[in-house]
PDB file of C-alpha atoms in Angstrom:
ATOM      1  CA  MET A  25      16.398 198.684-125.847  1.00 47.00           C
ATOM      2  CA  ILE A  26      18.210 200.107-128.880  1.00 50.00           C
ATOM      3  CA  ARG A  27      21.442 200.507-126.902  1.00 52.00           C
ATOM      4  CA  LYS A  28      21.138 196.908-125.687  1.00 47.00           C
ATOM      5  CA  CYS A  29      20.777 195.600-129.299  1.00 50.00           C
ATOM      6  CA  VAL A  30      23.766 197.662-130.432  1.00 48.00           C
ATOM      7  CA  TRP A  31      25.851 196.341-127.535  1.00 51.00           C
ATOM      8  CA  LEU A  32      24.916 192.683-128.265  1.00 51.00           C
ATOM      9  CA  SER A  33      25.674 193.137-131.970  1.00 55.00           C
ATOM     10  CA  SER A  34      29.081 194.592-131.141  1.00 57.00           C
ATOM     11  CA  LEU A  35      29.815 191.664-128.805  1.00 52.00           C
ATOM     12  CA  VAL A  36      28.934 189.089-131.484  1.00 49.00           C
ATOM     13  CA  ALA A  37      31.101 190.865-134.068  1.00 55.00           C
ATOM     14  CA  ALA A  38      34.017 190.966-131.626  1.00 53.00           C
ATOM     15  CA  VAL A  39      33.744 187.228-130.881  1.00 46.00           C
ATOM     16  CA  LEU A  40      33.529 186.308-134.546  1.00 48.00           C
ATOM     17  CA  GLY A  41      36.543 188.484-135.252  1.00 51.00           C
ATOM     18  CA  PHE A  42      38.788 186.099-133.307  1.00 46.00           C
ATOM     19  CA  GLY A  43      38.359 183.421-135.990  1.00 47.00           C
ATOM     20  CA  VAL A  44      39.449 184.604-139.402  1.00 47.00           C
ATOM     21  CA  ALA A  45      38.387 182.485-142.361  1.00 46.00           C
ATOM     22  CA  ARG A  46      41.361 181.542-144.485  1.00 49.00           C
ATOM     23  CA  GLY A  47      41.138 180.641-148.136  1.00 50.00           C
ATOM     24  CA  GLN A  48      43.503 180.438-151.117  1.00 50.00           C
ATOM     25  CA  GLY A  49      46.780 182.185-150.383  1.00 51.00           C
ATOM     26  CA  PRO A  50      48.983 183.915-152.992  1.00 51.00           C
ATOM     27  CA  SER A  51      50.644 181.770-155.648  1.00 48.00           C
ATOM     28  CA  TYR A  52      54.338 182.019-154.850  1.00 45.00           C
ATOM     29  CA  LEU A  53      56.724 181.767-157.761  1.00 47.00           C
ATOM     30  CA  ALA A  54      59.527 179.275-157.676  1.00 45.00           C
ATOM     31  CA  GLY A  55      61.544 181.273-160.272  1.00 48.00           C
ATOM     32  CA  SER A  56      63.250 184.607-159.793  1.00 48.00           C
ATOM     33  CA  ILE A  57      62.805 187.992-161.523  1.00 48.00           C
ATOM     34  CA  THR A  58      65.837 188.769-163.675  1.00 50.00           C
ATOM     35  CA  ASP A  59      65.246 192.415-164.596  1.00 55.00           C
ATOM     36  CA  GLY A  60      65.988 193.811-161.144  1.00 54.00           C
ATOM     37  CA  SER A  61      62.444 194.922-160.443  1.00 54.00           C
ATOM     38  CA  THR A  62      60.575 194.057-157.257  1.00 53.00           C
ATOM     39  CA  PRO A  63      57.697 191.621-157.677  1.00 53.00           C
ATOM     40  CA  PRO A  64      54.327 192.457-156.144  1.00 55.00           C
ATOM     41  CA  VAL A  65      54.653 189.560-153.705  1.00 51.00           C
ATOM     42  CA  ALA A  66      57.951 188.363-152.312  1.00 52.00           C
ATOM     43  CA  ALA A  67      58.874 184.960-153.739  1.00 51.00           C
ATOM     44  CA  LEU A  68      59.555 182.132-151.277  1.00 52.00           C
ATOM     45  CA  PRO A  69      62.307 179.536-151.774  1.00 58.00           C
ATOM     46  CA  PRO A  70      61.135 176.830-154.123  1.00 57.00           C
ATOM     47  CA  GLY A  71      59.914 173.559-152.622  1.00 54.00           C
ATOM     48  CA  PRO A  72      60.440 170.104-154.132  1.00 55.00           C
ATOM     49  CA  SER A  73      58.293 169.600-157.198  1.00 53.00           C
ATOM     50  CA  TYR A  74      55.967 166.603-157.288  1.00 48.00           C
ATOM     51  CA  THR A  75      57.088 163.930-159.758  1.00 53.00           C
ATOM     52  CA  GLY A  76      54.721 161.106-158.883  1.00 51.00           C
ATOM     53  CA  PRO A  77      51.616 159.857-160.724  1.00 48.00           C
ATOM     54  CA  HIS A  78      48.291 161.637-160.890  1.00 46.00           C
ATOM     55  CA  VAL A  79      45.755 161.159-158.162  1.00 45.00           C
ATOM     56  CA  THR A  80      44.065 157.789-158.659  1.00 45.00           C
ATOM     57  CA  HIS A  81      42.707 156.596-155.322  1.00 43.00           C
ATOM     58  CA  ASP A  82      41.698 153.356-156.990  1.00 47.00           C
ATOM     59  CA  GLY A  83      40.724 151.636-153.759  1.00 46.00           C
ATOM     60  CA  ASN A  84      44.084 149.955-153.344  1.00 48.00           C
ATOM     61  CA  GLY A  85      46.350 152.765-152.173  1.00 48.00           C
ATOM     62  CA  ASN A  86      47.775 153.628-155.588  1.00 49.00           C
ATOM     63  CA  GLY A  87      48.364 157.229-156.520  1.00 46.00           C
ATOM     64  CA  GLY A  88      49.537 160.253-154.584  1.00 43.00           C
ATOM     65  CA  PRO A  89      47.735 163.156-152.976  1.00 45.00           C
ATOM     66  CA  TRP A  90      48.593 165.672-155.738  1.00 40.00           C
ATOM     67  CA  GLY A  91      48.913 165.665-159.481  1.00 43.00           C
ATOM     68  CA  PRO A  92      51.887 167.298-161.269  1.00 45.00           C
ATOM     69  CA  THR A  93      52.237 171.036-160.888  1.00 43.00           C
ATOM     70  CA  ALA A  94      51.689 173.362-163.838  1.00 44.00           C
ATOM     71  CA  ALA A  95      54.044 176.002-165.213  1.00 46.00           C
ATOM     72  CA  VAL A  96      52.581 179.505-165.325  1.00 45.00           C
ATOM     73  CA  VAL A  97      53.768 182.934-166.483  1.00 49.00           C
ATOM     74  CA  ALA A  98      53.350 185.788-163.972  1.00 51.00           C
ATOM     75  CA  PRO A  99      54.125 189.466-164.737  1.00 54.00           C
ATOM     76  CA  SER A 100      56.685 191.479-162.807  1.00 53.00           C
ATOM     77  CA  ALA A 101      56.173 195.059-161.627  1.00 54.00           C
ATOM     78  CA  ASP A 102      57.114 196.535-165.032  1.00 57.00           C
ATOM     79  CA  GLY A 103      55.136 193.965-167.034  1.00 55.00           C
ATOM     80  CA  ALA A 104      58.062 191.684-167.923  1.00 55.00           C
ATOM     81  CA  PRO A 105      57.138 187.978-167.821  1.00 53.00           C
ATOM     82  CA  ALA A 106      58.647 185.709-165.184  1.00 52.00           C
ATOM     83  CA  THR A 107      58.307 181.925-165.349  1.00 50.00           C
ATOM     84  CA  GLY A 108      57.515 179.986-162.151  1.00 51.00           C
ATOM     85  CA  ILE A 109      55.542 177.141-160.623  1.00 52.00           C
ATOM     86  CA  ALA A 110      52.097 177.794-159.125  1.00 54.00           C
ATOM     87  CA  LYS A 111      50.748 175.659-156.304  1.00 55.00           C
ATOM     88  CA  VAL A 112      47.287 175.332-154.821  1.00 54.00           C
ATOM     89  CA  SER A 113      47.032 176.316-151.175  1.00 58.00           C
ATOM     90  CA  SER A 114      47.127 173.412-148.733  1.00 54.00           C
ATOM     91  CA  TRP A 115      43.894 174.777-147.238  1.00 47.00           C
ATOM     92  CA  ILE A 116      42.184 173.866-150.495  1.00 51.00           C
ATOM     93  CA  ALA A 117      44.250 170.872-151.639  1.00 49.00           C
ATOM     94  CA  TYR A 118      44.168 169.314-148.139  1.00 43.00           C
ATOM     95  CA  PRO A 119      47.315 167.166-148.483  1.00 48.00           C
ATOM     96  CA  ARG A 120      46.845 163.597-147.312  1.00 42.00           C
ATOM     97  CA  SER A 121      48.942 160.459-147.213  1.00 41.00           C
ATOM     98  CA  PRO A 122      48.664 158.117-150.222  1.00 40.00           C
ATOM     99  CA  GLY A 123      45.822 155.636-149.939  1.00 38.00           C
ATOM    100  CA  CYS A 124      43.866 157.549-147.305  1.00 38.00           C
ATOM    101  CA  CYS A 125      40.829 157.649-149.556  1.00 40.00           C
ATOM    102  CA  GLY A 126      41.360 154.170-151.014  1.00 44.00           C
ATOM    103  CA  PRO A 127      41.172 150.899-149.103  1.00 45.00           C
ATOM    104  CA  LEU A 128      38.743 150.390-146.268  1.00 51.00           C
ATOM    105  CA  GLY A 129      40.023 148.491-143.259  1.00 51.00           C
ATOM    106  CA  GLY A 130      43.235 148.509-141.300  1.00 59.00           C
ATOM    107  CA  ASP A 131      45.504 146.696-143.776  1.00 74.00           C
ATOM    108  CA  GLY A 132      43.730 146.307-147.109  1.00 88.00           C
ATOM    109  CA  PRO A 133      40.445 146.796-148.968  1.00 92.00           C
ATOM    110  CA  ILE A 134      37.210 145.077-147.976  1.00 93.00           C
ATOM    111  CA  GLY A 135      35.164 143.333-150.664  1.00 93.00           C
ATOM    112  CA  SER A 136      31.730 141.714-150.723  1.00 95.00           C
ATOM    113  CA  GLU A 137      30.109 139.103-152.921  1.00 97.00           C
ATOM    114  CA  LEU A 138      26.825 137.250-153.398  1.00 98.00           C
ATOM    115  CA  TYR A 139      26.636 133.655-154.602  1.00 98.00           C
ATOM    116  CA  ALA A 140      24.364 130.696-155.358  1.00 98.00           C
ATOM    117  CA  ARG A 141      25.375 127.022-155.236  1.00 98.00           C
ATOM    118  CA  SER A 142      23.775 123.810-156.388  1.00 98.00           C
ATOM    119  CA  GLY A 143      24.941 120.236-156.627  1.00 98.00           C
ATOM    120  CA  VAL A 144      24.843 116.647-155.419  1.00 98.00           C
ATOM    121  CA  SER A 145      24.946 115.623-151.759  1.00 97.00           C
ATOM    122  CA  PHE A 146      26.206 112.102-151.000  1.00 96.00           C
ATOM    123  CA  PRO A 147      25.266 110.450-147.684  1.00 94.00           C
ATOM    124  CA  VAL A 148      28.392 108.519-146.686  1.00 89.00           C
ATOM    125  CA  GLY A 149      27.130 106.575-143.706  1.00 75.00           C
ATOM    126  CA  GLY A 150      27.882 107.272-140.088  1.00 70.00           C
ATOM    127  CA  PRO A 151      26.914 105.928-136.726  1.00 76.00           C
ATOM    128  CA  GLY A 152      23.210 106.065-137.678  1.00 79.00           C
ATOM    129  CA  ILE A 153      20.964 104.449-140.251  1.00 87.00           C
ATOM    130  CA  LEU A 154      20.308 107.571-142.349  1.00 89.00           C
ATOM    131  CA  GLY A 155      23.556 107.300-144.300  1.00 87.00           C
ATOM    132  CA  ASP A 156      22.611 103.828-145.597  1.00 87.00           C
ATOM    133  CA  ALA A 157      18.913 104.499-146.010  1.00 90.00           C
ATOM    134  CA  PHE A 158      19.120 107.346-148.537  1.00 93.00           C
ATOM    135  CA  LYS A 159      20.586 107.669-151.991  1.00 92.00           C
ATOM    136  CA  PRO A 160      22.445 110.785-153.175  1.00 95.00           C
ATOM    137  CA  GLY A 161      20.288 113.878-153.005  1.00 96.00           C
ATOM    138  CA  TRP A 162      20.322 117.453-154.252  1.00 97.00           C
ATOM    139  CA  GLY A 163      21.347 120.609-152.443  1.00 97.00           C
ATOM    140  CA  ILE A 164      20.947 124.339-153.067  1.00 98.00           C
ATOM    141  CA  GLU A 165      22.521 127.225-151.188  1.00 98.00           C
ATOM    142  CA  GLY A 166      22.617 131.003-151.355  1.00 98.00           C
ATOM    143  CA  GLY A 167      24.455 133.595-149.323  1.00 98.00           C
ATOM    144  CA  GLY A 168      26.956 136.385-149.064  1.00 98.00           C
ATOM    145  CA  ARG A 169      30.595 136.780-148.144  1.00 98.00           C
ATOM    146  CA  VAL A 170      32.778 139.628-146.853  1.00 97.00           C
ATOM    147  CA  LEU A 171      36.472 139.521-147.821  1.00 97.00           C
ATOM    148  CA  PHE A 172      39.166 141.283-145.780  1.00 96.00           C
ATOM    149  CA  PHE A 173      42.115 141.577-148.185  1.00 95.00           C
ATOM    150  CA  ASN A 174      45.770 142.016-147.321  1.00 94.00           C
ATOM    151  CA  PRO A 175      47.585 145.115-148.689  1.00 93.00           C
ATOM    152  CA  ALA A 176      48.833 143.169-151.736  1.00 93.00           C
ATOM    153  CA  VAL A 177      45.214 142.088-152.488  1.00 94.00           C
ATOM    154  CA  ASP A 178      46.344 138.511-153.224  1.00 94.00           C
ATOM    155  CA  SER A 179      44.755 136.817-150.180  1.00 96.00           C
ATOM    156  CA  ALA A 180      41.856 137.515-147.857  1.00 96.00           C
ATOM    157  CA  TRP A 181      40.119 136.341-144.722  1.00 97.00           C
ATOM    158  CA  VAL A 182      36.432 135.613-145.322  1.00 98.00           C
ATOM    159  CA  VAL A 183      33.225 135.699-143.287  1.00 98.00           C
ATOM    160  CA  ASP A 184      30.422 133.682-144.938  1.00 98.00           C
ATOM    161  CA  LEU A 185      26.686 133.571-144.090  1.00 98.00           C
ATOM    162  CA  SER A 186      24.207 131.459-146.080  1.00 98.00           C
ATOM    163  CA  VAL A 187      20.999 129.401-146.158  1.00 98.00           C
ATOM    164  CA  SER A 188      20.939 125.876-147.637  1.00 98.00           C
ATOM    165  CA  ASN A 189      18.514 123.014-148.277  1.00 98.00           C
ATOM    166  CA  TYR A 190      19.176 119.306-148.964  1.00 98.00           C
ATOM    167  CA  HIS A 191      16.690 116.634-150.006  1.00 97.00           C
ATOM    168  CA  TYR A 192      17.149 112.837-150.147  1.00 96.00           C
ATOM    169  CA  ASN A 193      14.971 109.893-151.124  1.00 94.00           C
ATOM    170  CA  ALA A 194      15.251 106.364-149.760  1.00 91.00           C
ATOM    171  CA  THR A 195      17.177 103.741-151.708  1.00 83.00           C
ATOM    172  CA  ASP A 196      14.573 101.049-150.871  1.00 82.00           C
ATOM    173  CA  ARG A 197      12.049 100.105-148.172  1.00 79.00           C
ATOM    174  CA  ALA A 198      14.413  97.800-146.322  1.00 80.00           C
ATOM    175  CA  HIS A 199      15.657 100.320-143.774  1.00 83.00           C
ATOM    176  CA  LYS A 200      13.414 100.375-140.712  1.00 87.00           C
ATOM    177  CA  ALA A 201      13.520 101.683-137.162  1.00 88.00           C
ATOM    178  CA  THR A 202      11.501 100.997-134.002  1.00 86.00           C
ATOM    179  CA  LEU A 203       9.864 103.907-132.201  1.00 87.00           C
ATOM    180  CA  LEU A 204       8.524 103.729-128.640  1.00 86.00           C
ATOM    181  CA  ASN A 205       5.447 105.417-127.149  1.00 84.00           C
ATOM    182  CA  VAL A 206       4.461 107.056-130.402  1.00 81.00           C
ATOM    183  CA  PRO A 207       1.592 109.569-130.055  1.00 80.00           C
ATOM    184  CA  THR A 208      -1.122 109.194-132.700  1.00 78.00           C
ATOM    185  CA  ARG A 209      -4.365 110.932-133.550  1.00 75.00           C
ATOM    186  CA  THR A 210      -7.379 109.169-135.062  1.00 76.00           C
ATOM    187  CA  THR A 211     -10.891 110.333-135.962  1.00 75.00           C
ATOM    188  CA  ILE A 212     -13.829 108.163-134.790  1.00 75.00           C
ATOM    189  CA  GLY A 213     -17.420 109.250-135.463  1.00 74.00           C
ATOM    190  CA  GLY A 214     -16.356 112.804-136.252  1.00 76.00           C
ATOM    191  CA  GLN A 215     -14.347 113.114-133.068  1.00 81.00           C
ATOM    192  CA  THR A 216     -10.553 113.241-132.795  1.00 80.00           C
ATOM    193  CA  VAL A 217      -9.038 110.793-130.351  1.00 78.00           C
ATOM    194  CA  ASN A 218      -5.440 111.017-129.158  1.00 81.00           C
ATOM    195  CA  SER A 219      -3.669 107.805-128.220  1.00 81.00           C
ATOM    196  CA  THR A 220      -0.181 106.346-127.733  1.00 84.00           C
ATOM    197  CA  ILE A 221       1.280 103.343-129.522  1.00 82.00           C
ATOM    198  CA  PRO A 222       3.736 101.516-127.244  1.00 86.00           C
ATOM    199  CA  SER A 223       5.937 100.360-130.128  1.00 86.00           C
ATOM    200  CA  GLU A 224       5.911 100.935-133.875  1.00 87.00           C
ATOM    201  CA  VAL A 225       8.239  99.797-136.676  1.00 89.00           C
ATOM    202  CA  VAL A 226       8.591 102.545-139.284  1.00 89.00           C
ATOM    203  CA  THR A 227      10.043 102.635-142.812  1.00 90.00           C
ATOM    204  CA  LEU A 228      12.138 105.610-143.941  1.00 92.00           C
ATOM    205  CA  THR A 229      11.155 107.163-147.283  1.00 92.00           C
ATOM    206  CA  GLY A 230      12.579 110.702-147.463  1.00 93.00           C
ATOM    207  CA  LEU A 231      14.642 113.328-145.670  1.00 95.00           C
ATOM    208  CA  ASN A 232      14.697 117.112-146.037  1.00 97.00           C
ATOM    209  CA  GLN A 233      17.090 119.446-144.170  1.00 97.00           C
ATOM    210  CA  THR A 234      17.223 123.255-144.101  1.00 97.00           C
ATOM    211  CA  PHE A 235      20.164 125.113-142.506  1.00 98.00           C
ATOM    212  CA  VAL A 236      21.477 128.523-141.615  1.00 98.00           C
ATOM    213  CA  ASN A 237      25.265 128.393-142.096  1.00 98.00           C
ATOM    214  CA  GLY A 238      28.132 130.504-140.807  1.00 98.00           C
ATOM    215  CA  ALA A 239      31.787 130.058-141.731  1.00 98.00           C
ATOM    216  CA  ILE A 240      35.231 131.640-141.586  1.00 98.00           C
ATOM    217  CA  GLY A 241      37.608 131.028-144.477  1.00 98.00           C
ATOM    218  CA  LYS A 242      40.753 132.061-146.319  1.00 98.00           C
ATOM    219  CA  GLU A 243      41.281 132.893-149.997  1.00 97.00           C
ATOM    220  CA  TRP A 244      44.495 132.771-152.044  1.00 97.00           C
ATOM    221  CA  TYR A 245      44.855 134.176-155.573  1.00 97.00           C
ATOM    222  CA  LEU A 246      47.020 131.900-157.718  1.00 97.00           C
ATOM    223  CA  VAL A 247      46.564 133.985-160.890  1.00 96.00           C
ATOM    224  CA  GLY A 248      45.943 137.720-160.672  1.00 93.00           C
ATOM    225  CA  THR A 249      44.734 139.552-157.577  1.00 93.00           C
ATOM    226  CA  GLY A 250      41.485 140.696-156.042  1.00 90.00           C
ATOM    227  CA  ASN A 251      42.016 144.223-157.377  1.00 87.00           C
ATOM    228  CA  CYS A 252      38.615 145.505-158.506  1.00 81.00           C
ATOM    229  CA  ASN A 253      40.180 147.740-161.173  1.00 80.00           C
ATOM    230  CA  SER A 254      41.883 144.912-163.037  1.00 80.00           C
ATOM    231  CA  ASP A 255      40.529 143.784-166.423  1.00 85.00           C
ATOM    232  CA  ALA A 256      42.309 140.409-166.299  1.00 89.00           C
ATOM    233  CA  TRP A 257      40.818 137.064-165.318  1.00 93.00           C
ATOM    234  CA  ASN A 258      41.727 135.776-161.858  1.00 95.00           C
ATOM    235  CA  TRP A 259      41.941 132.294-160.355  1.00 97.00           C
ATOM    236  CA  ARG A 260      41.617 131.723-156.634  1.00 98.00           C
ATOM    237  CA  VAL A 261      41.357 128.814-154.198  1.00 98.00           C
ATOM    238  CA  GLY A 262      40.074 128.794-150.648  1.00 98.00           C
ATOM    239  CA  THR A 263      38.906 126.896-147.590  1.00 98.00           C
ATOM    240  CA  ASP A 264      35.956 127.302-145.224  1.00 97.00           C
ATOM    241  CA  LEU A 265      35.325 125.996-141.707  1.00 98.00           C
ATOM    242  CA  GLY A 266      31.890 126.544-140.245  1.00 98.00           C
ATOM    243  CA  ALA A 267      28.816 125.452-138.339  1.00 98.00           C
ATOM    244  CA  ARG A 268      25.156 125.079-139.255  1.00 98.00           C
ATOM    245  CA  TRP A 269      21.829 124.918-137.485  1.00 98.00           C
ATOM    246  CA  GLY A 270      18.338 124.210-138.780  1.00 97.00           C
ATOM    247  CA  SER A 271      15.469 121.757-138.977  1.00 96.00           C
ATOM    248  CA  ALA A 272      14.962 118.337-140.552  1.00 96.00           C
ATOM    249  CA  LYS A 273      11.847 116.486-141.705  1.00 95.00           C
ATOM    250  CA  LEU A 274      11.910 112.686-141.960  1.00 94.00           C
ATOM    251  CA  ASP A 275       9.177 111.064-144.091  1.00 93.00           C
ATOM    252  CA  LEU A 276       7.880 107.670-142.953  1.00 91.00           C
ATOM    253  CA  ALA A 277       5.750 105.094-144.761  1.00 87.00           C
ATOM    254  CA  SER A 278       3.367 104.188-141.945  1.00 79.00           C
ATOM    255  CA  LEU A 279       3.297 107.270-139.717  1.00 82.00           C
ATOM    256  CA  ARG A 280       3.158 111.027-140.061  1.00 83.00           C
ATOM    257  CA  HIS A 281       6.525 112.643-140.800  1.00 88.00           C
ATOM    258  CA  ARG A 282       8.797 113.548-137.906  1.00 90.00           C
ATOM    259  CA  THR A 283      10.647 116.835-137.430  1.00 92.00           C
ATOM    260  CA  HIS A 284      13.550 117.800-135.237  1.00 93.00           C
ATOM    261  CA  THR A 285      16.295 120.368-134.820  1.00 95.00           C
ATOM    262  CA  VAL A 286      19.526 119.474-136.617  1.00 96.00           C
ATOM    263  CA  TYR A 287      22.976 121.006-136.174  1.00 96.00           C
ATOM    264  CA  GLY A 288      26.530 120.242-137.159  1.00 96.00           C
ATOM    265  CA  GLY A 289      29.759 121.449-138.733  1.00 97.00           C
ATOM    266  CA  PHE A 290      31.472 121.374-142.115  1.00 98.00           C
ATOM    267  CA  PHE A 291      34.805 121.870-143.858  1.00 98.00           C
ATOM    268  CA  ALA A 292      35.083 122.839-147.524  1.00 98.00           C
ATOM    269  CA  VAL A 293      37.603 123.617-150.262  1.00 98.00           C
ATOM    270  CA  HIS A 294      36.769 125.490-153.443  1.00 98.00           C
ATOM    271  CA  SER A 295      38.237 126.946-156.619  1.00 98.00           C
ATOM    272  CA  ASP A 296      36.817 129.875-158.582  1.00 98.00           C
ATOM    273  CA  VAL A 297      37.529 131.823-161.753  1.00 97.00           C
ATOM    274  CA  GLU A 298      36.795 135.564-161.643  1.00 96.00           C
ATOM    275  CA  ILE A 299      35.857 137.458-164.813  1.00 95.00           C
ATOM    276  CA  PRO A 300      35.613 141.298-164.701  1.00 92.00           C
ATOM    277  CA  CYS A 301      32.370 142.518-166.272  1.00 88.00           C
ATOM    278  CA  GLY A 302      31.763 146.220-165.848  1.00 79.00           C
ATOM    279  CA  SER A 303      30.807 147.273-162.332  1.00 81.00           C
ATOM    280  CA  CYS A 304      31.247 143.808-160.797  1.00 89.00           C
ATOM    281  CA  ILE A 305      33.343 140.654-161.097  1.00 94.00           C
ATOM    282  CA  PHE A 306      31.538 137.507-162.227  1.00 96.00           C
ATOM    283  CA  GLN A 307      32.545 134.247-160.513  1.00 96.00           C
ATOM    284  CA  ALA A 308      32.165 130.574-161.389  1.00 98.00           C
ATOM    285  CA  GLY A 309      33.697 127.590-159.632  1.00 98.00           C
ATOM    286  CA  VAL A 310      33.409 124.248-157.879  1.00 98.00           C
ATOM    287  CA  ARG A 311      33.235 123.344-154.194  1.00 98.00           C
ATOM    288  CA  ALA A 312      33.737 120.119-152.221  1.00 98.00           C
ATOM    289  CA  GLU A 313      32.392 119.962-148.667  1.00 98.00           C
ATOM    290  CA  TYR A 314      32.359 117.422-145.846  1.00 97.00           C
ATOM    291  CA  GLY A 315      29.590 117.801-143.252  1.00 96.00           C
ATOM    292  CA  TYR A 316      28.548 116.077-140.037  1.00 95.00           C
ATOM    293  CA  ASN A 317      24.978 116.644-138.794  1.00 94.00           C
ATOM    294  CA  LYS A 318      23.394 115.580-135.492  1.00 93.00           C
ATOM    295  CA  ASN A 319      19.682 115.077-134.757  1.00 91.00           C
ATOM    296  CA  ASP A 320      17.193 112.903-132.857  1.00 89.00           C
ATOM    297  CA  LEU A 321      14.652 112.289-135.595  1.00 90.00           C
ATOM    298  CA  LEU A 322      14.092 108.655-134.542  1.00 90.00           C
ATOM    299  CA  GLN A 323      14.352 109.077-130.770  1.00 87.00           C
ATOM    300  CA  GLY A 324      17.446 108.370-128.736  1.00 83.00           C
ATOM    301  CA  GLN A 325      17.481 104.568-129.195  1.00 85.00           C
ATOM    302  CA  ASN A 326      18.003 104.966-132.966  1.00 88.00           C
ATOM    303  CA  GLU A 327      21.216 106.700-134.011  1.00 88.00           C
ATOM    304  CA  THR A 328      20.516 109.230-136.776  1.00 90.00           C
ATOM    305  CA  ASP A 329      23.713 111.271-137.142  1.00 91.00           C
ATOM    306  CA  LEU A 330      24.505 111.804-140.802  1.00 93.00           C
ATOM    307  CA  GLN A 331      27.756 112.422-142.678  1.00 94.00           C
ATOM    308  CA  THR A 332      27.671 113.902-146.176  1.00 96.00           C
ATOM    309  CA  ILE A 333      30.011 114.916-148.973  1.00 97.00           C
ATOM    310  CA  ASN A 334      28.643 117.723-151.140  1.00 98.00           C
ATOM    311  CA  LEU A 335      29.950 118.505-154.622  1.00 98.00           C
ATOM    312  CA  MET A 336      28.535 121.824-155.829  1.00 98.00           C
ATOM    313  CA  PHE A 337      28.852 124.368-158.612  1.00 98.00           C
ATOM    314  CA  THR A 338      29.016 128.054-157.620  1.00 98.00           C
ATOM    315  CA  VAL A 339      28.129 131.232-159.482  1.00 98.00           C
ATOM    316  CA  GLY A 340      28.298 134.704-158.017  1.00 97.00           C
ATOM    317  CA  ALA A 341      29.465 138.275-158.271  1.00 95.00           C
ATOM    318  CA  ARG A 342      31.934 140.354-156.270  1.00 94.00           C
ATOM    319  CA  PHE A 343      31.482 144.084-155.813  1.00 87.00           C
TER     320      PHE A 343
END
């Protein structure tokens, strides 16, 4: 048993001996010894000295992989000083191309931001009666965006996901619609009775819509860039094209409210000012949006598609 343990230990040591750990090598001197003595370590021909900036890796590809080298004084064999340039071994410095530790993504950095919007939504008519029945309402929206910058960080493609809600009240009680085969529920003598009304004229009083939105957009910086390390104010403009899906509730004067799925698309333009503030960039701006929403809130015989123009204020922060 003892011989077997000794043999296994020798085998492990032999296998490990094939891989030698390498660390910091000797610091070769770029200068020469002038007193004729032989240095302890033979000096190699000098390489090109680095003249670029210090390592920055600021997230935008600026800066090089090494800082400037330092002059040192090394003794010769007889103690006489010899001036040269010392370099850190590449095994420790791990030379890399500029920007390898900076921007994320194939061509430029990737940024993210959170925002909140609020403003007025104007029904502008359409093929249905909802555009004429309701006065301007109020909308709120919140979401997040991911920005894929170009290498110059002055434009970016954007992916936007958000949730929004819009509420409208009727302008008057003059807008009516006729519903067919309307199910109703009444209570008679403590018992609930279900019945169907063949035809019913209803009056519209309110509309509420809630959406999940997705969009793809483009940003352009007219003043400054999207560089996160800049202390200057920036001004950008952009566009969004997207789709939305959600639910709508239509309030009626004479019957219980009606609900239905609503979906549509939108196109928007916006302008924002960016203000650096510590670890993030504060944003404030305005947004104009055109939307077209489809639904069947009043059955198929009553057209209820709705077009809107939304004017909103935006606040947010980019990280």
